[in-house]
Coordinates of C-alpha atoms in Angstrom, one line a residue:
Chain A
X7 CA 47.2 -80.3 -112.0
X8 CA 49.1 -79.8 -109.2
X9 CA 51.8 -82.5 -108.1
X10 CA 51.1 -84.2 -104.9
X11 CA 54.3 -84.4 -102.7
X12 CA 54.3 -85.8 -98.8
X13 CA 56.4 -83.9 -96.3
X14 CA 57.0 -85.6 -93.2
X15 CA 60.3 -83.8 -91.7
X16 CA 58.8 -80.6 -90.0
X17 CA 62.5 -79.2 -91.2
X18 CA 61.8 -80.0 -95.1
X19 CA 63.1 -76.7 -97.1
X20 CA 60.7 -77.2 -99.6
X21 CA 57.8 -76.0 -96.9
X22 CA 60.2 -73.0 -96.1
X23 CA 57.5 -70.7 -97.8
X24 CA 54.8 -71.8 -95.0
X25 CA 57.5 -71.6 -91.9
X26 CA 56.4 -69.3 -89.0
X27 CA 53.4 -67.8 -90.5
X28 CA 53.1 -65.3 -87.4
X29 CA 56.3 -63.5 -88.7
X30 CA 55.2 -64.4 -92.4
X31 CA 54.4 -60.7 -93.2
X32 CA 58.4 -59.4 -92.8
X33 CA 60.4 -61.4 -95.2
X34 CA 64.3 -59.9 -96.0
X35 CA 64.7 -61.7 -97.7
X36 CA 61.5 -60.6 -100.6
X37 CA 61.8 -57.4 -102.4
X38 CA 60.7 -54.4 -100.5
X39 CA 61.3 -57.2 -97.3
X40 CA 57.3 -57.9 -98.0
X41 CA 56.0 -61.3 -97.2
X42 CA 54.4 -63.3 -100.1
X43 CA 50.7 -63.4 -100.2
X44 CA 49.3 -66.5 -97.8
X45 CA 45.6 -67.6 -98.4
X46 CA 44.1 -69.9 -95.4
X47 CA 41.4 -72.6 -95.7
X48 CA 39.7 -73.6 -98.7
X49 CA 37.5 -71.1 -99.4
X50 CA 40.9 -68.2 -99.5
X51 CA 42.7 -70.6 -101.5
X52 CA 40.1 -70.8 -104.3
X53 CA 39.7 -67.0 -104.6
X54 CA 43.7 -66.8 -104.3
X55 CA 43.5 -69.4 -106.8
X56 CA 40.8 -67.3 -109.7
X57 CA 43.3 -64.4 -108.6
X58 CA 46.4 -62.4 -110.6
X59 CA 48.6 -63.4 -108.3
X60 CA 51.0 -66.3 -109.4
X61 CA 50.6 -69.4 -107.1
X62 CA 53.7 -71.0 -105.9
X63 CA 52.5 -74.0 -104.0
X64 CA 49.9 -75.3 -102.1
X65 CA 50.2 -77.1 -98.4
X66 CA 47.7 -79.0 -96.6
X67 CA 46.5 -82.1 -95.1
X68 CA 45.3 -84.6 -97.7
X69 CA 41.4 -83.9 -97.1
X70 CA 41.7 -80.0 -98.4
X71 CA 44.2 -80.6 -101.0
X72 CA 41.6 -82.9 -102.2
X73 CA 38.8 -80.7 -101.8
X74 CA 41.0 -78.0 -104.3
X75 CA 41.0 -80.9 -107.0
X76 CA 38.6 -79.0 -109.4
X77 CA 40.3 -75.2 -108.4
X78 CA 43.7 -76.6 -109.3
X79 CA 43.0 -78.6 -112.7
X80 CA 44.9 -75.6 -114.0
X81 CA 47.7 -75.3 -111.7
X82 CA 51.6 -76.9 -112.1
X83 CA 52.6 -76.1 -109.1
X84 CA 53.6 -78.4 -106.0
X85 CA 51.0 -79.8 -103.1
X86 CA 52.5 -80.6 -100.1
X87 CA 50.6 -82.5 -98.1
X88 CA 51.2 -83.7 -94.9
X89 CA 49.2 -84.7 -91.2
X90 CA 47.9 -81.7 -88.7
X91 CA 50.8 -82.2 -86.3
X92 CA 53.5 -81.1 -88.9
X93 CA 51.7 -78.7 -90.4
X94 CA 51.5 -77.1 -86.8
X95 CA 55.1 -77.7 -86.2
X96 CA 55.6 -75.7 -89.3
X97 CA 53.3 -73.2 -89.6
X98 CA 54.0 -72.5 -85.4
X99 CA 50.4 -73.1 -84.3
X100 CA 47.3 -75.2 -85.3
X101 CA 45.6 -74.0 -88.2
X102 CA 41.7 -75.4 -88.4
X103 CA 41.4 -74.4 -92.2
X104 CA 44.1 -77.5 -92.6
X105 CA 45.3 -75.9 -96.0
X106 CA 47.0 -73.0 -97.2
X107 CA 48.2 -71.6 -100.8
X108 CA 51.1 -69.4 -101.0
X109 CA 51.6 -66.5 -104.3
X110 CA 54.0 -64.1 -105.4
X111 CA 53.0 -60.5 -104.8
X112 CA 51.6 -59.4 -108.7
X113 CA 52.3 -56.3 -110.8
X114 CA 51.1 -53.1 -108.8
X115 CA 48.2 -51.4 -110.8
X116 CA 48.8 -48.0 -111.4
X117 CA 45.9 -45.3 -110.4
X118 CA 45.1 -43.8 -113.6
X119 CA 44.4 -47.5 -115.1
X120 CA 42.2 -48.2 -112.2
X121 CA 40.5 -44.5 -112.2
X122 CA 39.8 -45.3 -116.2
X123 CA 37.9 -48.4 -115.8
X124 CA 36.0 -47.8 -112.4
X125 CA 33.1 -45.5 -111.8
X126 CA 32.8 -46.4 -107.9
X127 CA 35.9 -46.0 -105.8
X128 CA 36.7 -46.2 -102.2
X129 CA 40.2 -43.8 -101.3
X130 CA 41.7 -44.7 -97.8
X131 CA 43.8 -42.7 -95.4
X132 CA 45.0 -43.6 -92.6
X133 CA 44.0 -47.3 -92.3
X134 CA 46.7 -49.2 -90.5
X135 CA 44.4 -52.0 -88.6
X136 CA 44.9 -55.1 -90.9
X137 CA 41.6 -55.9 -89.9
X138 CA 39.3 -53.0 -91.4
X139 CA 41.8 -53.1 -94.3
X140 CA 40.5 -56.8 -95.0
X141 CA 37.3 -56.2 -93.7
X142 CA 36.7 -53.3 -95.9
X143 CA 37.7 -55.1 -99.1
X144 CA 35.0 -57.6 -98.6
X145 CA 32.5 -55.2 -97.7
X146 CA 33.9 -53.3 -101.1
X147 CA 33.5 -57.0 -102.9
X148 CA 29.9 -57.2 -102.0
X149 CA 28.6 -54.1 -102.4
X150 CA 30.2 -53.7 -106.3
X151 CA 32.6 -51.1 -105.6
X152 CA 35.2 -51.0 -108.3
X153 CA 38.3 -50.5 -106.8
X154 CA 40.1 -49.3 -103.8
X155 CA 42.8 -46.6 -103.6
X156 CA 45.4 -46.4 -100.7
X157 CA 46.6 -43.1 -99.6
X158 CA 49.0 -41.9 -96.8
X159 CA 48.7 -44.6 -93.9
X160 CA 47.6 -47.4 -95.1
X161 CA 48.8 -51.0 -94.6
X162 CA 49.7 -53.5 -97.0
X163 CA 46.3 -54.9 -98.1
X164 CA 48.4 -58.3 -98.8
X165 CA 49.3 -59.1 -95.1
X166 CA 48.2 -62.4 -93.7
X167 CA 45.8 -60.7 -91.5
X168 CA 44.2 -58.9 -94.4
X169 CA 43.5 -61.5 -96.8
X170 CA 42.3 -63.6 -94.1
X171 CA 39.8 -61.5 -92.5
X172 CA 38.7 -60.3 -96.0
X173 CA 38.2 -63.3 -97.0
X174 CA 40.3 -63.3 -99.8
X175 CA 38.8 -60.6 -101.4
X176 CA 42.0 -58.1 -101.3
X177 CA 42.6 -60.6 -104.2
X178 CA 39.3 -59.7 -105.9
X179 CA 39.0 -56.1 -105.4
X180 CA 42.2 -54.5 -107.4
X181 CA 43.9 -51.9 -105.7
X182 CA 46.2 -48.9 -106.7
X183 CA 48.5 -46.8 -104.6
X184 CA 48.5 -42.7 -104.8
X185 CA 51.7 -41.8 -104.3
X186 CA 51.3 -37.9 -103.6
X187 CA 48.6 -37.2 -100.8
X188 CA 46.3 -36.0 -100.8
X189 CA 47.2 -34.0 -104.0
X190 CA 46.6 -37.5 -106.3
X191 CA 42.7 -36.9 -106.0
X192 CA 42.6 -34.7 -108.8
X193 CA 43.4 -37.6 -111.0
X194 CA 40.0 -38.9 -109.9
X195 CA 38.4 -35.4 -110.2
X196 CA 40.3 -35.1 -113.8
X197 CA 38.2 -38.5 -114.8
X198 CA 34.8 -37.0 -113.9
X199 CA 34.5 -38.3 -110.3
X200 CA 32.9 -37.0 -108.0
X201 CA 35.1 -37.1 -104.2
X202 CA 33.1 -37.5 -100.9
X203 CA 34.4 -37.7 -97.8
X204 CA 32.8 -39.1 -95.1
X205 CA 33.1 -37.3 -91.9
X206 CA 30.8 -36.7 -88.6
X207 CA 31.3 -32.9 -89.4
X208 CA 27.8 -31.9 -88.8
X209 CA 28.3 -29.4 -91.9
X210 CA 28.4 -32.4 -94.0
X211 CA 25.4 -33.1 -95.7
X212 CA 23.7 -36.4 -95.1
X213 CA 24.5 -39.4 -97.1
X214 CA 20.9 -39.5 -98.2
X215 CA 21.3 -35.8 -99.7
X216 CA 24.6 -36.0 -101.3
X217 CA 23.0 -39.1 -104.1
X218 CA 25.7 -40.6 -104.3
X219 CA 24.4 -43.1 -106.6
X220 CA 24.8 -40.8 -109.9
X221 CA 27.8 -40.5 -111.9
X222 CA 31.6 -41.6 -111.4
X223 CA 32.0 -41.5 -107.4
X224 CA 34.5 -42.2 -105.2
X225 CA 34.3 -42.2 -101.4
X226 CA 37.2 -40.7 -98.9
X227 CA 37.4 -42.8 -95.8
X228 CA 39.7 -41.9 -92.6
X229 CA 40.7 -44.2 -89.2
X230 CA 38.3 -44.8 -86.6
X231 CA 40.0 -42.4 -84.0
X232 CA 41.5 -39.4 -85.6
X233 CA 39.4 -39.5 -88.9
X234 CA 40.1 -37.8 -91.9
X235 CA 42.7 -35.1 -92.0
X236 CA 41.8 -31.4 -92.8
X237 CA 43.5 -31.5 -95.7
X238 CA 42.0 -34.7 -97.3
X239 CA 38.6 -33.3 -96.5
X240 CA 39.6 -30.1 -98.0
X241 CA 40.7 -31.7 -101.3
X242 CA 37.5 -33.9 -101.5
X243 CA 34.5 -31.8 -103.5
X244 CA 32.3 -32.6 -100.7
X245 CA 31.7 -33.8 -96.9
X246 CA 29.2 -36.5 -96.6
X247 CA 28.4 -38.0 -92.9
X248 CA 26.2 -40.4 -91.7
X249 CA 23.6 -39.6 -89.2
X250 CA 24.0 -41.0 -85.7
X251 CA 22.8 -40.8 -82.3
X252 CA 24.5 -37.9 -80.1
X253 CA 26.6 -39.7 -76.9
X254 CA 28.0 -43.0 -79.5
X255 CA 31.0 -43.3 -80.8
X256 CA 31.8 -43.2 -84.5
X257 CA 30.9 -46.8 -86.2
X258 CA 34.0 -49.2 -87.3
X259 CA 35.4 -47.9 -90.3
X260 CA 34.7 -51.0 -92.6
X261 CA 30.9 -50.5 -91.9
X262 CA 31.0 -46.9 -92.1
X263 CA 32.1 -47.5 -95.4
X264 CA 29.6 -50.6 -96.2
X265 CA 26.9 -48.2 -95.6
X266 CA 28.5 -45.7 -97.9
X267 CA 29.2 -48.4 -100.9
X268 CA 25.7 -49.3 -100.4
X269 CA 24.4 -45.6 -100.9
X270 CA 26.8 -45.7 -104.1
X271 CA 25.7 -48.7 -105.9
X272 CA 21.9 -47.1 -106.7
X273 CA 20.1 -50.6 -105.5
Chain B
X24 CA 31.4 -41.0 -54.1
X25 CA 33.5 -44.3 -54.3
X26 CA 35.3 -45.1 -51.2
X27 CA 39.1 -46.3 -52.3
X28 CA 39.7 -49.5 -50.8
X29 CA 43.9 -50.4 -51.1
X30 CA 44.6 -54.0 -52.7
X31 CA 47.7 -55.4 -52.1
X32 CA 47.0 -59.0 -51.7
X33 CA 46.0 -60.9 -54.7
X34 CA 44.0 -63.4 -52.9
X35 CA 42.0 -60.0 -51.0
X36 CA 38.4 -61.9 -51.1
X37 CA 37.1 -58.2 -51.6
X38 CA 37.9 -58.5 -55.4
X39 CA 36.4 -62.1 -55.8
X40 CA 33.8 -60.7 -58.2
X41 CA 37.0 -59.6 -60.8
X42 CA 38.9 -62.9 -60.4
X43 CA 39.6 -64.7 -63.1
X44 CA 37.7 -62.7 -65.7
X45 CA 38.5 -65.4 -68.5
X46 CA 35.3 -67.6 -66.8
X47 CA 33.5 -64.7 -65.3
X48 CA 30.3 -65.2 -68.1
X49 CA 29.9 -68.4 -65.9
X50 CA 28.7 -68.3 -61.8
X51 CA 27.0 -71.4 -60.8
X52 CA 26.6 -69.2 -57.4
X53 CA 24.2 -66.2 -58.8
X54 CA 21.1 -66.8 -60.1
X55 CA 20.3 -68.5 -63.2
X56 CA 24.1 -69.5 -63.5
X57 CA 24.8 -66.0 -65.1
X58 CA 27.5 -63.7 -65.0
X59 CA 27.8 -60.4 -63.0
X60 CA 28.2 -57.4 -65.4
X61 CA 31.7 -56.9 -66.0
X62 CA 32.7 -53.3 -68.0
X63 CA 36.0 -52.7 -69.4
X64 CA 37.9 -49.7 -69.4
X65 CA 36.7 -45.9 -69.1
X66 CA 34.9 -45.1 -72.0
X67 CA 32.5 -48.6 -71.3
X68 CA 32.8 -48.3 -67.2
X69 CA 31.3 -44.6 -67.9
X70 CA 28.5 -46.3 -70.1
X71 CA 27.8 -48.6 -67.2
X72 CA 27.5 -45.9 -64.8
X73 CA 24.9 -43.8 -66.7
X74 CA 22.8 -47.3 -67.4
X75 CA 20.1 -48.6 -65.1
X76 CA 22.7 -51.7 -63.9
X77 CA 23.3 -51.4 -60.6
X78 CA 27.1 -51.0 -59.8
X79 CA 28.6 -52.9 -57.4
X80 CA 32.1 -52.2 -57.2
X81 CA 35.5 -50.5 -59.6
X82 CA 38.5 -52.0 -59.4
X83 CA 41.5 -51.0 -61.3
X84 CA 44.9 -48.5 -61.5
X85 CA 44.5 -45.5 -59.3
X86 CA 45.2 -43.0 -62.7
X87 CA 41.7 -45.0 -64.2
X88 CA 39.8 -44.6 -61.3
X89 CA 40.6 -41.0 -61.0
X90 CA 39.6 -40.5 -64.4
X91 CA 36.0 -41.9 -63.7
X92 CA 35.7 -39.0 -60.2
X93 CA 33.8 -36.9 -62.2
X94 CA 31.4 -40.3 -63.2
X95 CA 31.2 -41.9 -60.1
X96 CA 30.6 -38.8 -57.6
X97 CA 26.6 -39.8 -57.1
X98 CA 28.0 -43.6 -56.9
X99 CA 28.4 -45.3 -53.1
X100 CA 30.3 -48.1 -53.8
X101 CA 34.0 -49.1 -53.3
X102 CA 36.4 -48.9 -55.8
X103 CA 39.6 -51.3 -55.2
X104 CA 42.5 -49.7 -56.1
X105 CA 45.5 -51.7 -57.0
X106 CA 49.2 -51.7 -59.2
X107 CA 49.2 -53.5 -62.9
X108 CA 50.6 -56.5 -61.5
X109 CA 48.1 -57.7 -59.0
X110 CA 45.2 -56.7 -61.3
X111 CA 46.8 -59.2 -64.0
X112 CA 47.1 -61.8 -61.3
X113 CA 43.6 -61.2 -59.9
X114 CA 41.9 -61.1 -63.2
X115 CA 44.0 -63.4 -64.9
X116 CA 45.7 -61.6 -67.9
X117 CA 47.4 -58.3 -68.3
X118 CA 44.4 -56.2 -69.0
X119 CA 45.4 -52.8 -70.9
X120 CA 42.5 -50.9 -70.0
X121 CA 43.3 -50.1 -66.5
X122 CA 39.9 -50.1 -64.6
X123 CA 36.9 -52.6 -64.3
X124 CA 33.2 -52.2 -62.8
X125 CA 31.0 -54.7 -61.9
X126 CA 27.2 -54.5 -61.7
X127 CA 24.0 -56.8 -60.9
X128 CA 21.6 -57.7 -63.4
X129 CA 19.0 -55.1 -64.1
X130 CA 15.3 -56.6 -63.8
X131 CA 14.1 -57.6 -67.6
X132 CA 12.3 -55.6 -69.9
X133 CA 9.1 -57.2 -71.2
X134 CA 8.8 -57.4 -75.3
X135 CA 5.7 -55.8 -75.0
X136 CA 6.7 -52.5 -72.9
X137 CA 9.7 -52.0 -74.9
X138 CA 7.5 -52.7 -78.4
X139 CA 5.1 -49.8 -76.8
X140 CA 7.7 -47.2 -76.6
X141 CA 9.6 -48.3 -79.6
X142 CA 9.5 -47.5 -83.6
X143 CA 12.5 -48.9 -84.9
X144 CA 13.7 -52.4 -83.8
X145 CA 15.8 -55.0 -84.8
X146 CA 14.8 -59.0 -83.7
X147 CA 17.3 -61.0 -84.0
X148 CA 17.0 -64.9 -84.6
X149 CA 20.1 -67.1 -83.9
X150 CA 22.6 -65.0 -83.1
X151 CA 25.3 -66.8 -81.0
X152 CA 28.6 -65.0 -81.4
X153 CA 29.4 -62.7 -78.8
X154 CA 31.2 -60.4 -80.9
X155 CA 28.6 -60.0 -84.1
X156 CA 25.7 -59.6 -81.1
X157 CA 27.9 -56.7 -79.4
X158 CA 28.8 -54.9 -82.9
X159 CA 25.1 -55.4 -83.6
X160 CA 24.3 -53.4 -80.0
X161 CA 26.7 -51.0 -81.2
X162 CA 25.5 -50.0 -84.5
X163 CA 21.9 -50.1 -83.4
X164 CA 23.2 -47.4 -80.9
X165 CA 24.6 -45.4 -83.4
X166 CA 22.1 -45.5 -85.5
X167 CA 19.0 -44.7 -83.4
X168 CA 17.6 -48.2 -83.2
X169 CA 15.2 -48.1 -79.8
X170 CA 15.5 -51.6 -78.9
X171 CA 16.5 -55.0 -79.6
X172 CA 14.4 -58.5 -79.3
X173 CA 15.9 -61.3 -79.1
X174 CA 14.4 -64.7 -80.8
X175 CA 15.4 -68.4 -80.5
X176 CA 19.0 -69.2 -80.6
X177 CA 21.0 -65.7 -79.4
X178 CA 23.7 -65.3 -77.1
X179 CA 23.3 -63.2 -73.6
X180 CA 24.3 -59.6 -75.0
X181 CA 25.5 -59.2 -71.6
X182 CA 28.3 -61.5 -71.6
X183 CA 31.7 -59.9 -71.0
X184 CA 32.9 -60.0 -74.9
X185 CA 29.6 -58.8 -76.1
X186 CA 29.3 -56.1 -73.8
X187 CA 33.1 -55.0 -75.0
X188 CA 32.7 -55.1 -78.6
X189 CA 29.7 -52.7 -78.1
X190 CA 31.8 -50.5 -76.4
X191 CA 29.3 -50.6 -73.3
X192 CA 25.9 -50.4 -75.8
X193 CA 24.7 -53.5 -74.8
X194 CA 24.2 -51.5 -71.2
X195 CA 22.2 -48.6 -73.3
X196 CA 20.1 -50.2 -76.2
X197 CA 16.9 -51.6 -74.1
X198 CA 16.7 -55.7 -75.0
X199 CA 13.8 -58.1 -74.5
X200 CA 13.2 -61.3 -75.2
X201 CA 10.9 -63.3 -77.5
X202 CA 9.9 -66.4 -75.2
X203 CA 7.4 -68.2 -77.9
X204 CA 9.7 -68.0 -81.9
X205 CA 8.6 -67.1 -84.3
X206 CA 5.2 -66.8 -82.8
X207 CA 5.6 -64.0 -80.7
X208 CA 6.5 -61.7 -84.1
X209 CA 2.7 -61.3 -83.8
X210 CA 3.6 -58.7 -80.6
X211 CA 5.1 -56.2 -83.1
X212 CA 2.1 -56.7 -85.9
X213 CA -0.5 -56.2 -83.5
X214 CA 1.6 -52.8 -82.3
X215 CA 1.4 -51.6 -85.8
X216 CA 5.0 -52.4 -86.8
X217 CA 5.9 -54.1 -90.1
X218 CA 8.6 -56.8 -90.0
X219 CA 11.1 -57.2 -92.7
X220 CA 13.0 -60.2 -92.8
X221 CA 16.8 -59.4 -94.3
X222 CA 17.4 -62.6 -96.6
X223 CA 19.8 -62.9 -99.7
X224 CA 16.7 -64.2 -101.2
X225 CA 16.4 -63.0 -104.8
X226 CA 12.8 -62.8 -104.6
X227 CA 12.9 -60.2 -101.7
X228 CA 12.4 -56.3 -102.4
X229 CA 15.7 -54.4 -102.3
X230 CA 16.1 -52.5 -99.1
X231 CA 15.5 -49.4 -101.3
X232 CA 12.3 -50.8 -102.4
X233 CA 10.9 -51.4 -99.3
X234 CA 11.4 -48.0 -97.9
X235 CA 11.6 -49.0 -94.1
X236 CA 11.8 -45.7 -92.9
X237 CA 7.7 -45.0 -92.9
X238 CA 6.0 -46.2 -90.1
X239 CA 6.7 -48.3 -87.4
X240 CA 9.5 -51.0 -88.5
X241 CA 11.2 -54.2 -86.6
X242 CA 14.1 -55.7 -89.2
X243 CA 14.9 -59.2 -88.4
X244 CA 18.2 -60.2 -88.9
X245 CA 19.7 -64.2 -89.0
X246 CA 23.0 -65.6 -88.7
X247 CA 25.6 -65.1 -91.3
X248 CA 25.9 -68.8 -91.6
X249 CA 22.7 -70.3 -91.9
X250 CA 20.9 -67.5 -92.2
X251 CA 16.8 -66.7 -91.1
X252 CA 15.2 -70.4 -91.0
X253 CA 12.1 -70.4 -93.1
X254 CA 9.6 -70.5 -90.2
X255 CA 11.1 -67.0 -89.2
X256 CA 10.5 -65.6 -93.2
X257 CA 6.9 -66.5 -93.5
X258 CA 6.1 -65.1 -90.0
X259 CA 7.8 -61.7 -91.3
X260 CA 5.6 -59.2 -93.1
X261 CA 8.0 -58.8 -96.3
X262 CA 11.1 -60.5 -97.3
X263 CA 14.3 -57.5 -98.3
X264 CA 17.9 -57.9 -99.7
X265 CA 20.8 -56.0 -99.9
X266 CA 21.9 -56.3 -103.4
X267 CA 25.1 -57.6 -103.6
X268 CA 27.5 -58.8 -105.8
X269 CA 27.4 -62.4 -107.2
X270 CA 30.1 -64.9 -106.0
X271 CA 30.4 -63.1 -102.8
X272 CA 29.6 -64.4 -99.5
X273 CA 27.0 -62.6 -97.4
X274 CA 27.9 -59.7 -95.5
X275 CA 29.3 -59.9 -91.6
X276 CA 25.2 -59.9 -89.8
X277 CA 26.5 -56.7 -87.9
X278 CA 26.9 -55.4 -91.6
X279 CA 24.2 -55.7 -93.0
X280 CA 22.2 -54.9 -89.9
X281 CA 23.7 -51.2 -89.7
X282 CA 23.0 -51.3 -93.9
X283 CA 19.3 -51.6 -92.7
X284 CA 19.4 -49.5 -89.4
X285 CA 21.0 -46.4 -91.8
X286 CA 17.7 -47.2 -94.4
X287 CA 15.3 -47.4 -91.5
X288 CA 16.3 -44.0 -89.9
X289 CA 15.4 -41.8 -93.1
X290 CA 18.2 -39.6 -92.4

């Protein structure tokens, strides 16, 4: 159970963790000067909560601290609770969700762990927009894709923006890191799967064509503007694109991607 | 040709139709109470051109409008060339794009002409946020949806955000609307078209399932909150899902809608 404490001093220390949340994502202070994890509103907070990563306290005006009763029988961690106006004052703006939960970052996963228990991966370069990062791990959370692996360029799946806009799910999905690009993808090849990269190459074959729905699979996905890199494409065992109208731009990334997980998962 | 008309004077009555952009969706002086057609930035202003909206006027940096020379050559309309600052101050915010247009209100299509030409629509029911209606314009462009009807409860695709986040679709997919919901569904039934309602329903058919991409097809999407209302399902043809995972929330409605569009085209 958490322990109920009221903060009334917009300068208490002991809310420190929720100061300034626009500049929460740079913190010196935290190894690698990485922010700790912030869930917003209830809904965050309870997927934050079923999450690895270790709560350190929750803060929020009475009504949503209350509404977490259930989600924190479990927890011994503090609950700062407080009115809208300080919370504002602390956080640096008004925050309708009216509670947040802040975590320590977990252990990284390593690749090969993920690889081995995973037969449908998603591989990102180049994704720097906090937004498709967060909005591509909820579209990988619905559409049952295993796992995601980050490759050159990618943000920190674990900034504010990120958790937010996926909904929390960055703390669902588990995510590994490849360290040598693009040359890590033969640890996915050396486990059986199958790379496809998705690219509006008109060589490619067509999503339909390439079945992507059999076997251990795991699909390459580049920026919106400059796309996939030659040699990421080259490294994948095959180009996949989706069919569009001539004269329109490429789609977002994150539902490029949704329709790819949904051409994965066989339903 | 454009004529380039020098702006130096922010109060220059010439550039009334760009002031203060912020409430531009809203001009009790034009008919129905409706916003002019406001385009942002090349890529959209180009879209604008080459749609059947009648342009009224650029306005913008003189590097932007000499990128568009090329796209306005047939066009006889001034274009109001001014410096950064006194765009900000006419419009009302720094605006990073460099270059607006403006441009009347086409006449409206009738549901029944653009059903007669049409064999792949989406109807939409309920959708009031200007940024899910403009990705929905924008991934219906990309993947060759012919038109979009608009039921009970939508936004006007033509307001400035929802023309923006299609990146200047909204001004290339045709649009009609439905006057009598659900009623009027009956339009596309007696044109041969089947109508699949998109529901989480577990009693629907998976999109695979229902193979959309034979015949004639209109996919009728809902809100991501709320969802289709009942009235809407039973006046569909067949009820279809996008399996997802469980104790996930539904996909963003411009999602799942270019989920469908992708299994509509048969590509």
């Amino acid at each position: 159970m958490v322990h109920i404490v009221e903060v009334d001093d917009v300068d208490d220390p002991r809310v420190d963790d929720f100061r300034d949340l626009s500049r929460a994502d740079r913190r010196p202070d935290r190894p690698g000067g990485r922010g700790l994890v912030i869930a917003e509103g209830v809904v965050v907070v309870e997927r934050l909560l079923a999450s690895p990563y270790p709560v350190r306290a929750l803060f929020g005006v009475r009504r949503r601290i209350e509404e977490l009763t259930e989600a924190t029988a479990a927890l011994d961690v503090p609950a700062y609770v407080t009115d809208a106006d300080v919370m504002a004052r602390v956080v640096g703006f008004h925050l309708n969700r009216g509670v947040l939960a802040v975590a320590d970052r977990a252990p990284v996963v390593e690749p090969a762990e993920l690889i081995g228990r995973s037969r449908r991966l998603v591989v990102l370069e180049g994704i720097g927009d906090h937004e498709n990062l967060g909005a591509l791990f909820r579209n990988a959370a619905a559409l049952s894709v295993d796992g995601v692996l980050l490759g050159a360029g990618c943000s920190d799946p674990l900034y504010r923006r990120s958790v937010r806009v996926s909904m929390g799910h960055v703390l669902r999905v588990p995510f590994a890191h490849l360290g040598s690009w693009p040359e890590d993808l033969k640890l996915l090849r050396d486990n059986g799967f199958r790379v496809a990269a998705l690219t509006p190459r008109a060589d490619a074959k067509s999503l339909r064509e390439a079945a992507l729905d059999s076997g251990p699979v795991a699909v390459l996905l580049g920026s919106e503007g400059p796309g996939l890199t030659d040699e990421a494409i080259a490294a994948a065992d095959l180009a996949v694109r989706i069919p569009m109208a001539s004269g329109v731009d490429s789609l977002n990334v994150a539902t490029a991607g949704a329709i790819a997980f949904h051409a994965m998962s066989g339903t």
